[in-house]
Coordinates of N, CA and C in Angstrom, one line a residue:
X3 N 0.9 -1.2 0.1 CA 0.1 0.0 -0.1 C 0.9 1.3 0.0
X4 N 0.6 2.1 -0.8 CA 1.4 3.4 -1.0 C 0.8 4.5 0.0
X5 N 1.8 5.1 0.8 CA 1.3 5.9 1.8 C 0.9 7.0 1.2
X6 N -0.2 7.9 1.9 CA -0.8 9.2 1.6 C 0.4 10.2 1.2
X7 N 1.3 10.1 2.0 CA 2.4 11.2 1.8 C 3.0 11.2 0.4
X8 N 3.0 10.0 -0.1 CA 3.6 9.8 -1.5 C 2.8 10.6 -2.5
X9 N 1.5 10.4 -2.4 CA 0.7 11.0 -3.2 C 0.6 12.5 -3.2
X10 N 0.8 13.1 -1.9 CA 0.8 14.4 -1.6 C 2.0 15.1 -2.2
X11 N 3.1 14.3 -2.2 CA 4.5 14.7 -2.7 C 4.3 14.8 -4.2
X12 N 3.7 13.7 -4.9 CA 3.6 13.7 -6.4 C 2.8 14.8 -6.7
X13 N 1.7 15.0 -6.1 CA 0.6 16.3 -6.4 C 1.5 17.5 -6.3
X14 N 2.3 17.8 -5.4 CA 2.9 19.0 -5.2 C 3.8 19.2 -6.2
X15 N 4.6 18.2 -6.6 CA 5.6 18.2 -7.8 C 5.0 18.5 -9.0
X16 N 3.9 17.9 -9.2 CA 3.1 18.1 -10.5 C 2.6 19.6 -10.7
X17 N 2.2 20.0 -9.6 CA 1.7 21.5 -9.6 C 2.8 22.4 -9.8
X18 N 4.1 22.1 -9.1 CA 5.3 23.0 -9.4 C 5.8 22.9 -10.7
X19 N 5.7 21.7 -11.3 CA 6.2 21.6 -12.8 C 5.1 22.3 -13.7
X20 N 3.9 22.3 -13.3 CA 2.7 22.9 -14.2 C 3.0 24.4 -14.2
X21 N 3.5 25.0 -13.0 CA 3.5 26.4 -12.9 C 4.8 27.1 -13.6
X22 N 5.6 25.9 -14.1 CA 7.0 26.4 -15.0 C 6.5 26.3 -16.4
X23 N 5.3 25.7 -16.7 CA 4.8 25.7 -18.2 C 4.2 27.0 -18.7
X24 N 4.7 27.7 -19.8 CA 3.9 28.8 -20.3 C 2.5 28.2 -20.4
X25 N 1.4 29.1 -20.0 CA 0.2 28.7 -20.4 C -0.5 28.7 -21.6
X26 N 0.3 29.0 -22.6 CA -0.3 29.2 -23.9 C -0.7 27.8 -24.4
X27 N -0.3 26.7 -23.8 CA -0.7 25.4 -24.2 C -1.9 25.0 -23.2
X28 N -2.5 25.9 -22.5 CA -3.7 25.5 -21.7 C -4.9 26.1 -22.2
X29 N -4.9 26.6 -23.5 CA -6.1 27.2 -24.0 C -7.1 26.1 -24.4
X30 N -8.5 26.3 -24.1 CA -9.4 25.1 -24.4 C -10.8 25.8 -24.5
X31 N -11.7 24.8 -25.3 CA -13.0 25.2 -25.2 C -13.7 23.7 -24.8
X32 N -14.4 23.6 -23.9 CA -15.2 22.4 -23.4 C -15.9 21.8 -24.5
X33 N -16.1 20.5 -24.6 CA -16.9 19.9 -25.9 C -18.2 20.3 -25.8
X34 N -18.8 20.4 -24.5 CA -20.2 20.8 -24.2 C -20.4 22.2 -24.3
X35 N -19.3 22.9 -24.5 CA -19.5 24.5 -24.6 C -19.9 25.1 -23.3
X36 N -19.6 24.3 -22.1 CA -19.9 24.9 -20.8 C -18.8 25.9 -20.3
X37 N -17.8 25.9 -20.9 CA -16.5 26.8 -20.5 C -15.7 27.2 -21.5
X38 N -15.2 28.2 -21.5 CA -14.1 28.7 -22.5 C -13.0 29.2 -21.7
X39 N -11.7 28.9 -22.2 CA -10.6 29.3 -21.5 C -9.7 30.1 -22.5
X40 N -8.8 30.9 -21.9 CA -7.7 31.4 -22.7 C -6.6 32.0 -21.9
X41 N -5.4 32.0 -22.5 CA -4.3 32.7 -22.0 C -4.0 34.1 -22.7
X42 N -3.9 35.1 -21.9 CA -3.5 36.2 -22.4 C -2.2 36.9 -21.9
X43 N -1.5 37.7 -22.9 CA -0.2 38.1 -22.5 C -0.1 39.5 -22.5
X44 N 1.1 40.1 -21.8 CA 1.2 41.6 -21.9 C 2.8 41.8 -21.4
X45 N 3.4 42.6 -22.2 CA 4.7 43.0 -21.7 C 4.6 44.1 -20.6
X46 N 5.6 44.2 -19.6 CA 5.6 45.1 -18.5 C 5.6 46.5 -19.2
X47 N 6.1 46.5 -20.3 CA 6.3 48.1 -20.9 C 5.0 48.6 -21.3
X48 N 4.0 47.7 -21.5 CA 2.7 48.2 -21.9 C 2.0 48.8 -20.6
X49 N 1.2 49.8 -21.0 CA 0.5 50.5 -20.0 C -0.9 50.3 -20.0
X50 N -1.6 50.7 -18.9 CA -3.2 50.5 -18.8 C -3.7 51.4 -19.7
X51 N -4.6 51.0 -20.7 CA -5.4 51.7 -21.7 C -6.9 51.7 -21.5
X52 N -7.3 50.9 -20.4 CA -8.8 50.7 -20.3 C -9.3 51.6 -19.2
X53 N -8.7 51.8 -18.1 CA -9.3 52.8 -17.1 C -10.7 52.2 -16.5
X54 N -10.8 50.9 -16.3 CA -11.9 50.2 -15.9 C -11.7 49.6 -14.6
X55 N -12.7 49.6 -13.6 CA -12.5 49.1 -12.4 C -12.4 47.6 -12.5
X56 N -11.8 46.9 -11.6 CA -11.5 45.4 -11.7 C -12.6 44.7 -10.8
X57 N -13.2 43.6 -11.3 CA -14.2 42.7 -10.5 C -13.6 42.2 -9.4
X58 N -14.5 42.1 -8.4 CA -14.0 41.6 -7.1 C -13.2 40.4 -7.0
X59 N -13.5 39.4 -7.8 CA -12.8 38.1 -7.8 C -11.2 38.3 -8.1
X60 N -10.8 39.3 -8.7 CA -9.5 39.4 -9.0 C -8.8 40.5 -8.3
X61 N -9.3 41.2 -7.3 CA -8.6 42.4 -6.6 C -7.5 41.8 -5.8
X62 N -6.4 42.5 -5.8 CA -5.4 42.3 -5.0 C -4.6 41.0 -5.2
X63 N -4.8 40.5 -6.3 CA -4.0 39.3 -6.7 C -2.6 39.5 -6.8
X64 N -2.2 40.6 -7.6 CA -0.8 41.0 -7.5 C -0.6 42.6 -7.6
X65 N 0.6 42.9 -7.3 CA 0.9 44.4 -7.3 C 0.4 45.1 -8.6
X66 N 0.7 44.3 -9.7 CA 0.5 44.8 -11.0 C -0.9 44.9 -11.4
X67 N -1.8 45.5 -10.6 CA -3.2 45.3 -10.8 C -3.6 45.8 -12.1
X68 N -2.8 47.0 -12.7 CA -3.3 47.5 -14.0 C -3.1 46.6 -15.2
X69 N -2.0 45.6 -15.0 CA -2.0 44.6 -16.1 C -3.0 43.6 -16.0
X70 N -3.6 43.3 -14.8 CA -4.6 42.3 -14.6 C -5.9 42.8 -15.2
X71 N -6.0 44.3 -15.1 CA -7.3 44.9 -15.6 C -7.2 44.8 -17.1
X72 N -6.0 45.0 -17.7 CA -6.0 45.0 -19.2 C -6.1 43.7 -19.8
X73 N -5.6 42.7 -19.1 CA -5.8 41.3 -19.7 C -7.2 40.6 -19.4
X74 N -7.8 41.1 -18.3 CA -9.1 40.7 -18.1 C -10.2 41.3 -19.1
X75 N -9.8 42.5 -19.4 CA -10.6 43.3 -20.5 C -10.5 42.5 -21.8
X76 N -9.3 42.1 -22.3 CA -9.1 41.5 -23.5 C -9.7 40.2 -23.4
X77 N -9.7 39.4 -22.3 CA -10.3 38.1 -22.2 C -11.9 38.4 -22.3
X78 N -12.4 39.4 -21.8 CA -13.9 39.7 -21.8 C -14.2 40.0 -23.4
X79 N -13.4 40.8 -24.1 CA -13.8 41.1 -25.5 C -13.7 39.8 -26.2
X80 N -12.7 39.0 -26.2 CA -12.5 37.8 -27.1 C -13.5 36.8 -26.6
X81 N -13.8 36.4 -25.5 CA -14.7 35.5 -25.1 C -16.1 36.0 -25.7
X82 N -16.4 37.2 -25.5 CA -17.7 37.6 -26.2 C -17.7 37.4 -27.6
X83 N -16.5 37.6 -28.3 CA -16.4 37.4 -29.6 C -16.6 36.1 -30.1
X84 N -16.1 35.0 -29.3 CA -16.6 33.7 -29.6 C -18.0 33.4 -29.3
X85 N -18.6 33.9 -28.5 CA -20.0 33.5 -27.9 C -21.0 34.3 -28.7
X86 N -21.1 35.6 -28.8 CA -21.8 36.6 -29.4 C -21.6 36.9 -30.7
X87 N -20.2 37.1 -31.1 CA -19.8 37.6 -32.3 C -20.0 39.1 -32.6
X88 N -19.7 39.4 -33.9 CA -19.8 40.8 -34.2 C -20.5 40.9 -35.6
X89 N -20.8 42.4 -35.7 CA -21.6 42.7 -36.9 C -20.4 43.4 -37.7
X90 N -20.5 43.3 -39.1 CA -19.4 43.8 -39.9 C -20.0 44.5 -41.2
X91 N -19.4 45.4 -41.7 CA -19.7 46.2 -42.9 C -18.3 46.3 -43.6
X92 N -18.1 46.0 -44.9 CA -17.0 46.0 -45.5 C -17.1 46.3 -47.1
X93 N -16.3 47.5 -47.5 CA -16.3 48.0 -48.8 C -14.7 47.7 -49.2
X94 N -14.5 47.1 -50.1 CA -13.0 46.9 -50.7 C -12.6 48.3 -51.4
X95 N -11.5 48.6 -51.3 CA -10.9 49.9 -52.1 C -11.1 49.6 -53.5
X96 N -11.4 50.7 -54.3 CA -11.5 50.6 -55.8 C -10.8 51.8 -56.4
X97 N -9.7 51.6 -56.9 CA -9.1 52.8 -57.7 C -9.8 53.2 -58.8
X98 N -10.6 52.3 -59.6 CA -11.2 52.8 -60.8 C -12.4 53.7 -60.4
X99 N -13.0 53.5 -59.3 CA -14.1 54.3 -58.7 C -13.7 55.3 -57.8
X100 N -12.5 55.4 -57.5 CA -11.9 56.3 -56.4 C -12.7 56.0 -55.1
X101 N -12.7 54.7 -54.7 CA -13.3 54.4 -53.4 C -12.4 54.0 -52.4
X102 N -12.4 54.6 -51.4 CA -11.4 54.1 -50.3 C -12.1 52.8 -49.4
X103 N -11.1 52.0 -48.9 CA -11.6 50.9 -48.2 C -12.3 51.4 -46.9
X104 N -13.4 50.5 -46.6 CA -14.2 50.9 -45.4 C -14.4 49.6 -44.5
X105 N -14.2 49.7 -43.3 CA -14.5 48.6 -42.5 C -14.9 48.8 -41.1
X106 N -16.1 48.2 -40.8 CA -16.6 48.4 -39.4 C -16.8 47.1 -38.8
X107 N -16.6 47.0 -37.6 CA -16.6 45.8 -36.7 C -17.0 46.2 -35.5
X108 N -18.2 45.7 -34.9 CA -18.8 46.2 -33.5 C -19.4 44.9 -33.0
X109 N -19.1 44.8 -31.6 CA -19.7 43.7 -30.9 C -21.3 43.6 -31.0
X110 N -21.5 42.3 -31.1 CA -23.1 42.1 -31.0 C -23.6 42.2 -29.6
X111 N -22.8 41.8 -28.6 CA -23.1 41.9 -27.3 C -21.7 41.6 -26.5
X112 N -21.6 41.9 -25.3 CA -20.4 41.6 -24.6 C -20.7 41.2 -23.0
X113 N -20.0 40.3 -22.7 CA -20.1 39.8 -21.2 C -19.8 41.0 -20.3
X114 N -20.8 41.2 -19.4 CA -20.7 42.4 -18.6 C -19.6 42.2 -17.6
X115 N -19.0 43.5 -17.3 CA -17.9 43.5 -16.2 C -18.5 43.1 -14.8
X116 N -17.8 42.1 -14.1 CA -18.2 41.6 -12.8 C -19.2 40.5 -12.9
X117 N -19.2 39.8 -14.2 CA -20.0 38.8 -14.2 C -19.4 37.5 -13.4
X118 N -20.1 36.8 -12.5 CA -19.5 35.9 -11.7 C -18.8 34.7 -12.4
X119 N -19.3 34.3 -13.7 CA -18.8 33.4 -14.4 C -17.2 33.6 -15.1
X120 N -16.9 34.9 -15.0 CA -15.7 35.2 -15.6 C -14.5 35.2 -14.6
X121 N -13.6 34.5 -14.6 CA -12.6 34.6 -13.7 C -11.2 34.2 -14.0
X122 N -10.2 34.1 -13.0 CA -8.8 34.0 -13.3 C -8.4 32.6 -13.0
X123 N -7.6 31.9 -13.7 CA -7.2 30.5 -13.7 C -5.7 30.4 -13.3
X124 N -4.9 31.4 -13.7 CA -3.5 31.1 -13.5 C -2.5 32.3 -14.0
X125 N -1.3 32.1 -13.5 CA -0.3 33.1 -13.8 C 1.0 32.7 -14.1
X126 N 1.7 33.2 -15.1 CA 3.0 32.8 -15.5 C 3.8 34.1 -16.0
X127 N 5.1 34.3 -15.5 CA 5.7 35.3 -15.9 C 7.2 35.0 -16.2
X128 N 8.0 35.5 -17.2 CA 9.3 35.3 -17.6 C 9.7 36.3 -18.6
X129 N 10.9 36.8 -18.6 CA 11.5 37.8 -19.5 C 10.6 39.0 -19.6
X130 N 10.1 39.5 -18.5 CA 9.3 40.8 -18.6 C 8.1 40.7 -19.2
X131 N 7.5 39.3 -19.7 CA 6.3 39.1 -20.2 C 5.4 38.4 -19.2
X132 N 4.2 38.9 -19.1 CA 3.2 38.4 -18.2 C 2.0 37.6 -19.0
X133 N 1.7 36.3 -18.5 CA 0.8 35.6 -19.1 C -0.3 35.2 -18.0
X134 N -1.6 35.5 -18.3 CA -2.5 35.1 -17.3 C -3.7 34.4 -18.0
X135 N -4.2 33.4 -17.3 CA -5.2 32.6 -17.7 C -6.6 33.0 -17.2
X136 N -7.6 33.1 -18.1 CA -9.0 33.3 -17.7 C -9.9 32.4 -18.2
X137 N -11.1 32.2 -17.6 CA -12.0 31.2 -18.0 C -13.4 31.9 -17.8
X138 N -14.4 31.5 -18.7 CA -15.9 31.8 -18.5 C -16.7 30.7 -18.6
X139 N -17.5 30.5 -17.5 CA -18.6 29.4 -17.5 C -19.8 30.0 -18.3
X140 N -20.2 29.3 -19.3 CA -21.3 29.9 -20.1 C -22.6 29.5 -19.6
X141 N -23.7 30.4 -19.9 CA -25.0 30.0 -19.5 C -25.6 29.0 -20.7
X142 N -26.7 28.5 -20.4 CA -27.2 27.5 -21.5 C -27.6 28.3 -22.8
X143 N -28.0 29.5 -22.8 CA -28.2 30.2 -24.1 C -26.9 30.5 -24.8
X144 N -26.0 30.7 -24.1 CA -24.7 31.0 -24.6 C -24.1 29.9 -25.2
X145 N -24.3 28.6 -24.4 CA -23.9 27.4 -25.2 C -24.5 27.2 -26.5
X146 N -25.9 27.6 -26.6 CA -26.5 27.4 -27.9 C -25.9 28.4 -29.0
X147 N -25.5 29.6 -28.6 CA -25.0 30.3 -29.7 C -23.7 29.8 -30.0
X148 N -22.9 29.2 -29.2 CA -21.6 28.7 -29.6 C -21.8 27.5 -30.6
X149 N -22.8 26.6 -30.2 CA -23.1 25.6 -31.2 C -23.5 26.1 -32.5
X150 N -24.4 27.3 -32.4 CA -24.8 27.8 -33.8 C -23.7 28.4 -34.6
X151 N -22.7 28.9 -33.9 CA -21.6 29.6 -34.9 C -20.7 28.4 -35.5
X152 N -20.9 27.2 -35.1 CA -20.1 26.2 -35.6 C -21.0 25.2 -36.6
X153 N -22.1 25.8 -37.0 CA -23.1 25.1 -38.1 C -22.2 25.0 -39.3
X154 N -22.5 23.8 -40.0 CA -21.9 23.7 -41.3 C -22.3 24.5 -42.4
X155 N -23.4 25.2 -42.3 CA -24.1 26.1 -43.3 C -23.0 27.5 -43.2
X156 N -22.1 27.7 -42.3 CA -21.5 29.0 -42.1 C -20.1 28.8 -43.0
X157 N -19.7 29.9 -43.5 CA -18.4 30.0 -44.0 C -17.3 30.1 -43.1
X158 N -16.0 29.8 -43.3 CA -14.9 29.8 -42.5 C -13.7 30.6 -43.3
X159 N -13.0 31.2 -42.6 CA -11.9 32.0 -43.0 C -10.8 32.2 -41.9
X160 N -9.6 32.4 -42.5 CA -8.4 32.7 -41.5 C -7.9 34.0 -42.0
X161 N -7.3 34.9 -41.2 CA -6.5 36.0 -41.5 C -5.5 36.2 -40.5
X162 N -4.6 37.0 -40.9 CA -3.3 37.4 -40.2 C -3.0 38.9 -40.4
X163 N -2.4 39.5 -39.4 CA -2.0 41.0 -39.6 C -0.8 41.3 -38.7
X164 N 0.0 42.3 -39.2 CA 1.1 42.8 -38.3 C 0.9 44.3 -38.4
X165 N 0.8 44.9 -37.2 CA 0.6 46.4 -37.1 C 1.6 46.9 -36.0
X166 N 1.7 48.2 -36.1 CA 2.9 48.8 -35.1 C 2.5 48.6 -33.8
X167 N 3.5 48.3 -33.0 CA 3.3 48.2 -31.6 C 3.7 49.6 -30.8
X168 N 2.6 50.1 -30.4 CA 2.8 51.3 -29.6 C 2.9 51.1 -28.1
X169 N 3.1 49.8 -27.8 CA 3.2 49.5 -26.4 C 2.0 49.8 -25.5
X170 N 0.9 49.6 -26.2 CA -0.4 49.8 -25.4 C -1.4 48.7 -25.9
X171 N -2.4 48.4 -25.2 CA -3.4 47.4 -25.7 C -4.1 47.9 -26.8
X172 N -4.2 49.1 -27.0 CA -4.8 49.7 -28.2 C -4.2 49.1 -29.6
X173 N -2.9 48.9 -29.4 CA -2.3 48.2 -30.5 C -2.7 47.0 -30.8
X174 N -2.9 46.1 -29.8 CA -3.5 44.7 -29.9 C -5.0 44.8 -30.5
X175 N -5.8 45.8 -30.1 CA -7.0 45.8 -30.8 C -6.9 46.2 -32.3
X176 N -6.1 47.0 -32.7 CA -5.7 47.4 -34.0 C -5.4 46.2 -34.9
X177 N -4.5 45.4 -34.3 CA -4.0 44.2 -35.0 C -5.0 43.2 -35.3
X178 N -5.7 43.1 -34.2 CA -6.9 42.1 -34.2 C -7.9 42.4 -35.2
X179 N -8.4 43.8 -35.2 CA -9.3 44.3 -36.1 C -8.7 44.1 -37.7
X180 N -7.5 44.3 -37.9 CA -6.9 44.1 -39.2 C -6.9 42.8 -39.5
X181 N -6.6 41.7 -38.7 CA -6.6 40.5 -39.0 C -8.0 39.9 -39.4
X182 N -9.0 40.4 -38.6 CA -10.4 40.0 -38.9 C -10.7 40.5 -40.3
X183 N -10.4 41.7 -40.7 CA -10.6 42.4 -41.9 C -9.9 41.6 -43.1
X184 N -8.6 41.0 -42.8 CA -7.9 40.2 -43.8 C -8.6 38.7 -44.1
X185 N -9.1 38.3 -42.9 CA -9.9 37.0 -43.1 C -11.1 37.2 -43.9
X186 N -11.8 38.4 -43.8 CA -13.1 38.6 -44.6 C -12.7 38.6 -46.1
X187 N -11.5 39.6 -46.3 CA -11.0 39.7 -47.7 C -10.6 38.5 -48.3
X188 N -9.9 37.5 -47.5 CA -9.6 36.3 -48.1 C -10.7 35.5 -48.5
X189 N -11.7 35.4 -47.6 CA -13.0 34.7 -48.1 C -13.7 35.2 -49.3
X190 N -14.1 36.5 -49.3 CA -14.8 37.1 -50.3 C -14.1 37.2 -51.6
X191 N -12.8 37.4 -51.7 CA -12.1 37.3 -52.9 C -12.2 36.0 -53.7
X192 N -12.4 35.0 -53.0 CA -12.7 33.8 -53.5 C -14.0 33.4 -54.1
X193 N -15.1 34.0 -53.5 CA -16.4 33.8 -53.7 C -17.0 35.0 -54.5
X194 N -16.5 36.1 -54.4 CA -17.3 37.3 -55.1 C -16.2 37.7 -56.2
X195 N -16.6 37.5 -57.5 CA -15.5 37.7 -58.6 C -15.3 39.2 -58.8
X196 N -16.3 40.0 -58.6 CA -16.1 41.6 -58.9 C -16.2 42.3 -57.6
X197 N -15.5 43.4 -57.5 CA -15.5 44.0 -56.2 C -16.8 44.5 -55.9
X198 N -17.4 44.3 -54.7 CA -18.8 44.7 -54.4 C -18.7 46.0 -53.9
X199 N -20.0 46.7 -53.8 CA -20.2 48.0 -53.1 C -20.2 48.0 -51.7
X200 N -20.8 46.8 -51.1 CA -20.8 46.8 -49.6 C -21.2 45.3 -49.2
X201 N -20.6 44.8 -48.3 CA -20.7 43.5 -47.8 C -21.1 43.6 -46.2
X202 N -22.2 42.9 -45.9 CA -22.6 43.0 -44.5 C -22.9 41.6 -44.0
X203 N -22.7 41.6 -42.7 CA -23.0 40.3 -42.0 C -22.5 40.1 -40.5
X204 N -22.5 39.0 -40.1 CA -22.1 38.8 -38.8 C -21.0 37.7 -38.7
X205 N -19.9 37.7 -37.7 CA -19.0 36.8 -37.6 C -18.7 36.4 -36.2
X206 N -18.0 35.4 -35.9 CA -17.6 35.1 -34.6 C -16.3 34.4 -34.6
X207 N -15.5 34.4 -33.6 CA -14.2 33.9 -33.5 C -14.4 32.3 -33.2
X208 N -13.8 31.5 -34.1 CA -13.8 30.1 -33.8 C -13.0 29.6 -32.6
X209 N -11.9 30.4 -32.3 CA -10.9 30.1 -31.3 C -10.3 31.3 -30.9
X210 N -9.6 31.3 -29.8 CA -8.9 32.4 -29.3 C -7.8 32.8 -30.3
X211 N -7.8 34.0 -30.7 CA -6.9 34.6 -31.5 C -5.4 34.3 -31.0
X212 N -4.4 34.2 -31.9 CA -3.1 34.1 -31.5 C -2.4 35.3 -31.6
X213 N -1.7 35.9 -30.8 CA -1.2 37.2 -30.8 C 0.2 37.1 -30.0
X214 N 1.1 37.9 -30.7 CA 2.6 38.0 -30.0 C 3.1 39.3 -30.5
X215 N 4.2 40.0 -29.9 CA 4.8 41.0 -30.3 C 6.3 40.7 -30.6
X216 N 6.8 41.3 -31.6 CA 8.0 41.0 -32.0 C 8.6 42.2 -33.1
X217 N 9.8 42.5 -32.8 CA 10.3 43.6 -33.7 C 9.6 44.9 -34.0
X218 N 8.9 45.2 -32.8 CA 8.2 46.5 -32.9 C 6.9 46.4 -33.5
X219 N 6.3 45.2 -33.7 CA 5.0 45.0 -34.3 C 4.3 43.9 -33.5
X220 N 3.0 44.0 -33.6 CA 2.0 43.3 -33.0 C 1.5 42.3 -34.1
X221 N 1.6 41.0 -34.0 CA 1.2 40.0 -34.9 C 0.0 39.2 -34.5
X222 N -1.1 39.0 -35.2 CA -2.4 38.4 -34.8 C -2.8 37.5 -35.9
X223 N -3.3 36.3 -35.5 CA -3.8 35.3 -36.3 C -5.3 35.0 -35.8
X224 N -6.2 35.0 -36.6 CA -7.5 34.5 -36.3 C -8.2 33.7 -37.2
X225 N -9.2 32.8 -36.7 CA -10.0 32.0 -37.5 C -11.4 32.4 -37.2
X226 N -12.2 32.6 -38.1 CA -13.8 33.2 -37.9 C -14.7 32.3 -38.7
X227 N -16.0 32.3 -38.2 CA -17.1 31.7 -38.8 C -17.9 33.0 -39.4
X228 N -18.5 32.9 -40.5 CA -19.0 34.1 -41.2 C -20.5 33.6 -41.6
X229 N -21.3 34.6 -41.2 CA -22.7 34.5 -41.7 C -23.0 35.7 -42.5
X230 N -23.0 35.4 -43.8 CA -23.1 36.6 -44.8 C -24.7 37.2 -44.7
X231 N -24.5 38.5 -44.7 CA -25.9 39.2 -44.9 C -26.2 39.5 -46.3
X232 N -25.5 40.7 -46.7 CA -25.9 41.1 -48.1 C -24.5 41.3 -48.8
X233 N -24.5 41.0 -50.1 CA -23.4 41.3 -51.0 C -23.9 42.3 -51.9
X234 N -23.6 43.6 -51.9 CA -24.4 44.6 -52.8 C -23.4 44.9 -53.8
X235 N -23.7 44.7 -55.2 CA -22.9 45.1 -56.3 C -23.0 46.6 -56.6
X236 N -22.1 47.1 -57.4 CA -22.1 48.6 -57.8 C -23.5 48.7 -58.7
X237 N -23.8 47.8 -59.6 CA -24.9 48.0 -60.4 C -26.3 47.9 -59.9
X238 N -26.2 47.5 -58.7 CA -27.5 47.5 -58.0 C -28.0 48.8 -57.3
X239 N -27.2 49.8 -57.6 CA -27.6 51.2 -57.0 C -28.0 52.0 -58.2

């Protein structure tokens, strides 16, 4: 019979080893959609750009409270993007018609700040980079939305973008928006032969975006599901 002290020692060792592993490998969505998780990073050189109060479940966790606020806000935005999605409008640039590119992306709905289901799961720090894990327990109606976004009738696309890193989280938003726009461009270029006047619809994140900073740039990769609304041609006006 193995003594209980052995199990306790093994458990402690496992937890110590887990703490040394970067949390980027711990992102997940449960198969029943009851929970979504993600890992979010920030460099210490980045400053707080949100100016939003922190929910009670995360108060006083670390001295770097402003970084926790930043990362929790990003988690709230991207979890909402997976569950509720975004509305979009897009007009590609057209030199022949002297039309500039137009892109609008706005959340359909967002998880409210202070929601009990949104919380912290872990912390990892190395080389002036902070990673924090967050998870969100979904309600039944949110699980239904997640299933709906994974319908076979919806189109899928991927996009990537690199934008200038101004060492604030607004840079992350700009890189994310550009990556989503590129995903839409990649899809519609393949299915719409002539440049349209306007494309509208909704979309959602299939998974957590992949984002990192390097060489003064923020690089972001996204995968999205697209529910096309209207594709309006120039000759329809």
